Coordinates of C-alpha atoms and ligand atoms in Angstrom, one line a residue:
M1 CA 36.6 59.3 -9.1
V2 CA 35.5 56.5 -7.3
K3 CA 36.1 57.9 -3.7
V4 CA 34.2 60.9 -4.8
K5 CA 30.9 59.0 -5.8
L6 CA 31.8 57.1 -2.5
I7 CA 31.8 60.2 -0.5
Q8 CA 28.3 61.4 -1.9
T9 CA 26.6 58.2 -1.7
L10 CA 27.6 58.1 2.2
K11 CA 26.3 61.9 2.2
A12 CA 23.0 61.0 0.6
R13 CA 22.7 57.9 2.9
N14 CA 23.2 60.1 6.0
K15 CA 20.8 62.8 4.9
L16 CA 17.8 60.2 4.7
I17 CA 19.1 58.9 8.0
K18 CA 18.6 62.4 9.8
A19 CA 15.3 62.7 8.5
F20 CA 14.4 59.2 10.3
K21 CA 16.3 60.4 13.1
E22 CA 14.4 63.9 13.6
G23 CA 10.9 62.2 12.4
G24 CA 11.2 59.9 15.0
I25 CA 11.0 57.3 11.9
Y26 CA 12.4 54.0 13.5
K27 CA 11.7 51.4 15.8
T28 CA 13.7 50.8 19.6
V29 CA 15.1 47.5 20.7
G30 CA 16.9 46.5 24.0
T31 CA 17.0 48.1 27.5
D32 CA 19.5 50.3 26.0
E33 CA 16.7 51.3 23.3
R34 CA 19.0 50.6 20.0
K35 CA 17.3 52.5 17.2
I36 CA 16.4 50.5 14.1
F37 CA 16.0 52.7 10.9
P38 CA 14.3 51.7 8.1
K39 CA 16.0 49.7 5.8
I40 CA 17.6 52.0 2.7
H41 CA 17.8 49.9 -0.5
Q42 CA 18.5 52.6 -3.1
I43 CA 20.1 56.2 -2.9
P44 CA 20.1 58.9 -5.4
N45 CA 23.1 58.7 -7.6
G46 CA 23.6 60.1 -11.3
Q47 CA 21.3 57.2 -12.5
Y48 CA 18.3 57.5 -10.3
D49 CA 17.1 60.3 -8.3
Y50 CA 15.1 58.3 -5.2
Y51 CA 15.8 56.7 -2.7
V52 CA 13.8 53.2 -1.8
F53 CA 13.9 52.2 1.5
T54 CA 11.4 49.6 3.8
L55 CA 10.0 50.1 7.4
P56 CA 11.2 47.9 10.0
N57 CA 8.2 45.9 11.4
G58 CA 6.3 47.9 13.7
V59 CA 6.5 51.1 12.7
D60 CA 3.0 52.6 11.4
P61 CA 3.4 53.8 8.0
K62 CA 1.1 56.6 9.0
L63 CA 4.2 58.2 10.9
L64 CA 5.8 59.0 7.3
K65 CA 2.8 61.2 6.3
K66 CA 2.4 62.9 9.4
K67 CA 6.4 63.7 9.4
F68 CA 6.4 64.8 5.6
Y69 CA 7.4 68.1 6.6
V70 CA 11.0 66.8 8.0
F71 CA 11.5 65.6 4.6
Q72 CA 10.8 68.5 3.1
Q73 CA 12.9 70.7 6.0
I74 CA 15.6 68.6 4.9
F75 CA 15.1 67.9 0.8
G76 CA 13.3 70.7 0.1
D77 CA 10.1 71.6 -1.8
G78 CA 10.9 69.1 -4.7
V79 CA 10.6 66.2 -2.3
Y80 CA 7.8 63.2 -2.8
L81 CA 7.1 60.1 -1.1
D82 CA 5.1 57.2 -2.3
G83 CA 4.3 53.8 -1.1
E84 CA 1.8 52.3 1.4
F85 CA 2.8 50.0 3.8
K86 CA 6.4 48.7 4.0
K87 CA 8.2 49.9 1.0
F88 CA 8.4 53.4 0.0
T89 CA 9.8 55.7 -2.7
L90 CA 11.2 58.8 -1.9
S91 CA 11.9 60.9 -5.2
I92 CA 13.9 64.1 -5.4
K93 CA 13.1 66.3 -7.9
E94 CA 15.0 69.7 -8.7
S95 CA 12.8 71.8 -9.8
K96 CA 13.5 73.5 -13.1
K97 CA 14.1 77.0 -11.8
I98 CA 12.7 78.6 -15.1
P99 CA 13.3 82.6 -14.6
E100 CA 10.1 84.5 -14.4
I101 CA 9.1 85.5 -18.0
I102 CA 8.0 89.1 -18.8
Y103 CA 5.0 89.3 -20.7
D104 CA 5.9 90.9 -24.0
Y105 CA 3.4 91.4 -26.5
P106 CA 5.2 92.1 -29.6
K107 CA 7.1 89.1 -28.9
L108 CA 4.2 87.3 -28.9
L109 CA 2.6 88.2 -31.9
E110 CA 6.1 87.5 -33.5
I111 CA 5.2 83.7 -32.7
I112 CA 1.4 84.0 -33.5
K113 CA 2.0 85.1 -37.0
K114 CA 5.1 82.8 -37.5
E115 CA 3.3 79.7 -36.3
N116 CA 0.3 80.8 -38.0
I117 CA -2.0 80.3 -35.0
L118 CA -5.6 81.0 -35.5
L119 CA -7.1 81.5 -31.7
P120 CA -3.6 82.2 -29.8
I121 CA -3.8 80.9 -26.2
V122 CA -0.3 82.1 -24.9
C123 CA 1.1 79.4 -21.9
G124 CA 4.4 80.4 -21.4
G125 CA 8.0 79.6 -21.5
D126 CA 10.4 76.7 -20.7
E127 CA 13.4 76.4 -19.5
N128 CA 15.2 77.9 -22.3
E129 CA 12.6 80.2 -22.1
K130 CA 11.0 79.4 -25.3
L131 CA 7.2 80.5 -25.2
R132 CA 4.5 78.2 -26.3
I133 CA 1.4 79.4 -27.8
Y134 CA -1.2 76.9 -28.9
D135 CA -4.1 77.3 -31.0
A136 CA -7.6 77.0 -29.7
T137 CA -8.9 76.0 -33.1
N138 CA -7.7 72.7 -32.7
S139 CA -7.7 72.1 -28.9
P140 CA -10.7 74.3 -28.0
N141 CA -11.4 73.7 -24.3
L142 CA -9.3 74.4 -21.4
L143 CA -9.1 73.7 -18.2
I144 CA -6.4 75.6 -15.5
Y145 CA -6.1 74.8 -11.8
G146 CA -4.2 75.1 -8.5
E147 CA -4.0 76.2 -5.1
P148 CA -4.1 79.8 -4.2
G149 CA -1.2 81.9 -5.0
S150 CA -0.1 79.4 -7.6
G151 CA -0.5 82.0 -10.7
K152 CA -3.9 81.2 -12.2
S153 CA -5.3 85.0 -12.5
S154 CA -1.9 85.7 -14.0
I155 CA -2.4 83.2 -16.5
L156 CA -6.0 84.6 -17.4
H157 CA -4.7 87.6 -17.7
V158 CA -2.1 86.9 -20.1
I159 CA -4.7 84.4 -22.2
L160 CA -7.3 87.5 -22.4
S161 CA -5.5 90.6 -22.4
T162 CA -3.5 89.0 -25.7
L163 CA -7.0 87.9 -27.2
I164 CA -8.1 91.7 -26.8
Q165 CA -5.1 93.1 -28.2
Y166 CA -5.0 90.5 -31.2
Y167 CA -8.2 90.8 -32.6
S168 CA -10.9 93.5 -33.2
T169 CA -14.3 93.2 -31.7
D170 CA -15.9 91.5 -35.0
Q171 CA -13.5 89.0 -34.7
I172 CA -13.4 87.9 -31.1
Q173 CA -16.2 88.3 -28.2
L174 CA -15.8 87.5 -24.7
Y175 CA -18.3 86.0 -22.0
L176 CA -16.3 86.0 -18.4
A177 CA -18.0 84.9 -15.7
D178 CA -16.2 85.5 -12.1
F179 CA -18.2 83.9 -9.6
K180 CA -15.2 85.0 -6.7
M181 CA -15.7 88.4 -7.7
S182 CA -12.4 89.2 -7.3
E183 CA -10.7 88.8 -10.8
L184 CA -12.2 89.7 -14.1
N185 CA -13.9 92.9 -12.9
L186 CA -11.3 94.7 -14.3
Y187 CA -12.4 93.9 -17.6
E188 CA -15.6 95.9 -17.3
G189 CA -15.7 98.4 -20.1
V190 CA -13.6 96.5 -22.7
E191 CA -15.5 96.4 -25.8
H192 CA -14.5 93.0 -26.5
V193 CA -16.5 91.8 -23.5
K194 CA -20.2 91.1 -24.1
S195 CA -20.9 90.0 -20.4
I196 CA -19.2 89.6 -17.1
S197 CA -21.6 87.3 -14.5
Y198 CA -20.9 87.2 -10.9
L199 CA -23.7 85.7 -9.9
T200 CA -25.3 82.3 -11.4
K201 CA -28.1 83.9 -11.9
D202 CA -26.9 86.6 -14.3
F203 CA -24.5 83.4 -16.2
A204 CA -27.9 81.2 -16.8
P205 CA -29.3 83.8 -19.2
A206 CA -25.7 84.6 -21.4
L207 CA -25.1 80.7 -21.7
T208 CA -29.1 80.5 -23.1
H209 CA -27.8 83.6 -25.4
L210 CA -25.1 81.5 -26.6
K211 CA -26.9 78.4 -26.5
K212 CA -28.9 80.3 -29.5
E213 CA -25.7 81.2 -31.4
L214 CA -24.9 77.7 -31.4
T215 CA -28.2 77.4 -33.4
K216 CA -27.4 80.2 -35.6
R217 CA -23.9 78.9 -36.4
G218 CA -25.2 75.6 -36.8
Q219 CA -27.7 77.2 -39.3
L220 CA -25.0 79.1 -40.8
L221 CA -22.4 76.6 -41.5
K222 CA -25.1 74.0 -43.1
D223 CA -26.3 76.8 -45.6
H224 CA -22.7 77.3 -46.7
K225 CA -22.3 73.4 -46.6
V226 CA -19.0 73.7 -44.8
R227 CA -18.1 72.1 -40.9
H228 CA -16.4 74.7 -39.5
I229 CA -16.8 78.6 -39.3
N230 CA -12.8 79.0 -40.6
K231 CA -14.0 77.8 -43.8
L232 CA -16.6 80.6 -44.0
Q233 CA -15.2 83.5 -46.4
D234 CA -14.2 86.3 -44.5
G235 CA -17.6 88.7 -44.3
Q236 CA -19.8 85.8 -43.3
K237 CA -17.7 84.3 -40.6
P238 CA -19.1 85.5 -37.1
P239 CA -16.5 86.3 -34.4
Y240 CA -15.1 83.7 -32.5
I241 CA -16.2 83.3 -28.5
V242 CA -14.2 82.7 -25.7
L243 CA -16.6 81.7 -22.3
C244 CA -13.9 81.8 -19.5
V245 CA -15.3 80.8 -15.8
D246 CA -13.3 81.4 -13.1
E247 CA -14.3 79.6 -10.1
F248 CA -16.3 76.9 -12.3
V249 CA -16.3 74.8 -9.1
M250 CA -19.1 77.6 -7.7
I251 CA -21.8 76.5 -10.3
K252 CA -24.0 74.5 -8.4
D253 CA -27.2 74.5 -10.6
D254 CA -27.6 71.4 -13.3
D255 CA -29.3 73.0 -15.8
I256 CA -26.5 75.7 -16.0
M257 CA -23.6 72.8 -16.3
T258 CA -25.6 70.9 -18.9
D259 CA -25.4 74.4 -21.1
L260 CA -22.4 74.8 -20.4
L261 CA -21.3 71.4 -21.5
Q262 CA -23.4 71.8 -24.6
I263 CA -21.7 74.6 -25.7
A264 CA -18.6 72.9 -25.0
S265 CA -19.5 69.8 -26.9
L266 CA -20.2 71.9 -30.1
G267 CA -18.4 75.0 -29.6
R268 CA -15.2 73.7 -31.8
A269 CA -17.0 73.8 -35.3
Y270 CA -18.8 77.2 -34.1
G271 CA -15.6 79.0 -33.0
I272 CA -16.9 78.9 -29.4
Y273 CA -14.3 78.1 -26.8
L274 CA -14.2 77.6 -22.9
I275 CA -11.7 78.3 -20.5
L276 CA -12.4 77.0 -16.8
S277 CA -10.6 77.8 -13.8
M278 CA -10.8 76.2 -10.3
Q279 CA -8.7 75.6 -7.3
R280 CA -8.8 72.1 -6.5
P281 CA -9.9 69.7 -9.3
S282 CA -12.3 66.8 -7.8
H283 CA -14.1 63.9 -9.2
R284 CA -17.5 65.7 -8.1
I285 CA -17.0 68.3 -10.5
L286 CA -14.8 66.9 -13.4
S287 CA -16.9 64.2 -14.2
T288 CA -16.2 61.6 -16.8
E289 CA -18.2 64.0 -19.2
V290 CA -16.6 67.2 -18.3
R291 CA -12.9 65.5 -18.5
G292 CA -14.2 64.2 -22.1
L293 CA -14.8 67.4 -23.2
L294 CA -11.5 69.1 -21.8
S295 CA -8.4 69.6 -24.7
V296 CA -6.1 71.1 -22.4
R297 CA -5.0 71.2 -18.8
M298 CA -2.9 73.9 -17.2
G299 CA -2.3 72.3 -13.8
F300 CA -0.5 75.0 -11.6
R301 CA 0.9 73.8 -8.0
T302 CA -1.7 71.5 -6.7
V303 CA -2.2 70.9 -3.0
D304 CA -1.5 67.3 -2.9
K305 CA -1.0 64.2 -5.7
R306 CA -4.5 63.2 -5.9
N307 CA -5.2 66.4 -7.3
A308 CA -3.0 66.6 -9.7
L309 CA -3.8 63.0 -10.7
I310 CA -7.6 64.0 -11.4
G311 CA -6.5 67.1 -13.2
E312 CA -4.3 65.1 -15.3
T313 CA -1.1 66.7 -15.0
P314 CA 0.6 63.9 -12.8
G315 CA 3.8 65.9 -11.0
S316 CA 1.8 69.7 -10.4
E317 CA 1.9 68.6 -6.8
K318 CA 6.1 69.0 -6.7
I319 CA 5.9 72.4 -8.3
S320 CA 8.0 74.4 -5.7
K321 CA 6.1 77.4 -3.7
D322 CA 9.1 79.6 -4.5
Q323 CA 8.1 79.4 -8.5
P324 CA 4.7 80.9 -8.9
G325 CA 3.3 80.5 -12.0
T326 CA 5.1 77.4 -13.1
F327 CA 2.6 74.7 -14.2
L328 CA 2.6 71.7 -16.2
L329 CA 0.9 71.7 -19.7
N330 CA -0.8 68.7 -20.7
L331 CA -1.8 68.8 -24.3
D332 CA -0.3 65.9 -26.4
E333 CA 2.2 65.5 -24.1
L334 CA 3.5 67.0 -20.3
A335 CA 5.5 70.0 -20.3
E336 CA 6.6 72.3 -17.7
L337 CA 6.0 76.1 -18.5
R338 CA 6.3 79.2 -16.8
A339 CA 3.4 81.9 -17.3
P340 CA 4.6 85.1 -18.3
Y341 CA 3.6 87.5 -15.1
L342 CA 0.8 90.0 -15.4
N343 CA -0.6 92.1 -12.2
E344 CA -3.4 93.5 -12.3
D345 CA -2.1 96.7 -12.6
K346 CA -0.1 96.0 -15.9
T347 CA -3.4 94.6 -17.3
E348 CA -5.5 97.9 -16.2
K349 CA -2.8 99.6 -18.3
I350 CA -3.0 97.3 -21.4
L351 CA -6.7 97.1 -21.4
M352 CA -7.3 100.9 -21.0
P353 CA -7.3 101.7 -24.7
Y354 CA -9.9 99.2 -25.4
K355 CA -12.6 100.5 -22.8
K356 CA -15.2 102.3 -23.7
A357 CA -17.6 104.7 -21.8
D358 CA -21.0 103.6 -23.1
W359 CA -20.0 99.9 -22.3
K360 CA -23.0 98.3 -20.6
N361 CA -22.6 94.6 -18.9
H362 CA -24.4 92.1 -20.7
N363 CA -24.9 93.9 -23.9
Y364 CA -25.6 90.4 -26.0
K365 CA -29.2 91.1 -24.8
K366 CA -29.4 94.4 -27.6
Q367 CA -28.0 92.1 -30.2
E368 CA -31.3 89.6 -29.4
V369 CA -33.6 92.5 -29.5
I370 CA -32.9 93.3 -33.1
E371 CA -32.8 89.6 -34.4
R372 CA -35.3 88.7 -36.7
P373 CA -38.7 86.8 -35.1
E374 CA -38.2 84.3 -37.4
E375 CA -34.6 83.4 -36.2
T376 CA -35.7 83.8 -32.4
K377 CA -38.3 81.1 -33.4
Q378 CA -35.6 78.4 -34.1
Q379 CA -34.4 78.1 -31.0
Q380 CA -34.4 74.6 -29.9
A381 CA -30.9 73.1 -29.7
L382 CA -29.3 71.5 -32.4
T383 CA -27.1 68.6 -32.6
E384 CA -24.0 68.1 -34.5
K385 CA -25.6 65.2 -36.3
D386 CA -28.7 68.0 -37.4
V387 CA -26.3 70.2 -38.7
F388 CA -24.4 67.8 -40.7
A389 CA -26.4 65.0 -41.6
D390 CA -26.8 66.6 -45.1
V391 CA -23.6 68.2 -45.6
I392 CA -21.2 67.5 -48.2
D393 CA -17.8 67.9 -46.2
Q394 CA -16.1 70.5 -48.7
S395 CA -13.3 70.9 -45.8
Ligands
ATP1 N1 3.4 84.0 -13.9 C1 4.5 84.3 -12.9 N2 5.3 84.8 -12.6 C2 5.9 85.0 -11.5 N3 5.4 85.3 -10.3 C3 4.2 85.0 -10.6 C4 3.5 84.5 -11.6 N4 2.3 84.4 -11.7 C5 2.1 84.8 -10.2 N5 2.9 84.8 -9.6 C6 3.2 85.3 -8.4 O1 1.9 85.0 -7.8 C7 1.2 85.7 -6.5 C8 0.0 84.9 -6.9 O2 -0.5 84.9 -8.3 P1 -2.0 84.8 -8.6 O3 -2.7 85.8 -8.0 O4 -2.1 84.7 -9.9 O5 -2.1 83.0 -8.1 P2 -4.1 82.9 -7.8 O6 -3.8 80.8 -8.4 O7 -4.9 83.3 -9.3 O8 -4.1 82.8 -6.4 P3 -6.0 83.0 -5.6 O9 -6.3 81.6 -6.4 O10 -5.6 83.2 -4.4 O11 -6.5 84.2 -6.7 C9 1.3 86.9 -7.3 O12 0.7 87.9 -6.8 C10 2.6 86.6 -7.9 O13 3.7 87.8 -6.9

């Protein structure tokens, strides 16, 4: 037994030396150009899954970054290097290899009903293929990010098409924005969809409409002396609204951003929920204010550790390219999941029965025309304080 362990340790050590050799990570001394490799302090064993080593004086630490691909070639995609000047840790993460998850609506429905979920956001399955669905009425605003090809579009189809199948048009309305003009056009014609904006100039009026809707809903809650639309009786309850913005980073207009944040900050009580998707989380776009509003993150494979940290799913940079659709869910705690896979063709088939020939884009405008004039006058934005100041909480 001891002998087996010794052989494994030696093998692991030789593997790292091989990487040092192939990457030229050593210094040479003497006329015979003897190689001095980094000093290895820790080797993966049953207890640790990482190496610790220090560079000999005179070896440029930048070399490690430059030759990182050599570590990847030898240890695989799950390898990760941490350290700055001399001491480094090389972690070897065995990917959990969650098998591909088939999109199975009846199975999802069973879970939604069993767990009594009001606004179901489907996430995916864990290594035991146990499916996770959370309730957006508790965790209202979601951020999805990851590099191209990591599985963002597929999860959006999973989330949206589940909501479309689960709810009638009286129960949910979707406002979509697709600034890449590539992912969401297949939702055109679906009766639940009120608006699909491909340009920010079309999106601004949709947000203005939603702000008016906030005001109306605020008044409704005030009139009924309740704090959440779920507390209203059936028949009084307005539909849930899901606002989904793909490539949210393309919003360069400050006014639009302000409107979006206002909707997100008040949306929870009013039944308006936000889903944002982007490739690379950055501090510029994810300001402290935006981050404070996001209650859930789905971090698909990110280009590097920095992006993963900004998004708040540390480790999503280590997700293997061979496992598209795998992501870290940050909701209470971090969990590794794989989304069910839905491509465009399958989504198109699911959506077919919900498409209407007389569908018009931005048809919320029609709603506004039939609004009574005294309602339209009261359009200044309400704050939560305005609405609840004199309300006795009956919730
Ligand atoms: N959940 C999944 N399970 C298995 N494979 C998946 C999954 N999601 C995506 N894939 C695979 O990865 C490919 C890319 O997925 P997808 O288009 O969703 O990525 P993306 O992050 O939206 O990329 P882009 O930003 O370029 O649009 C798909 O064509 C599919 O082969």
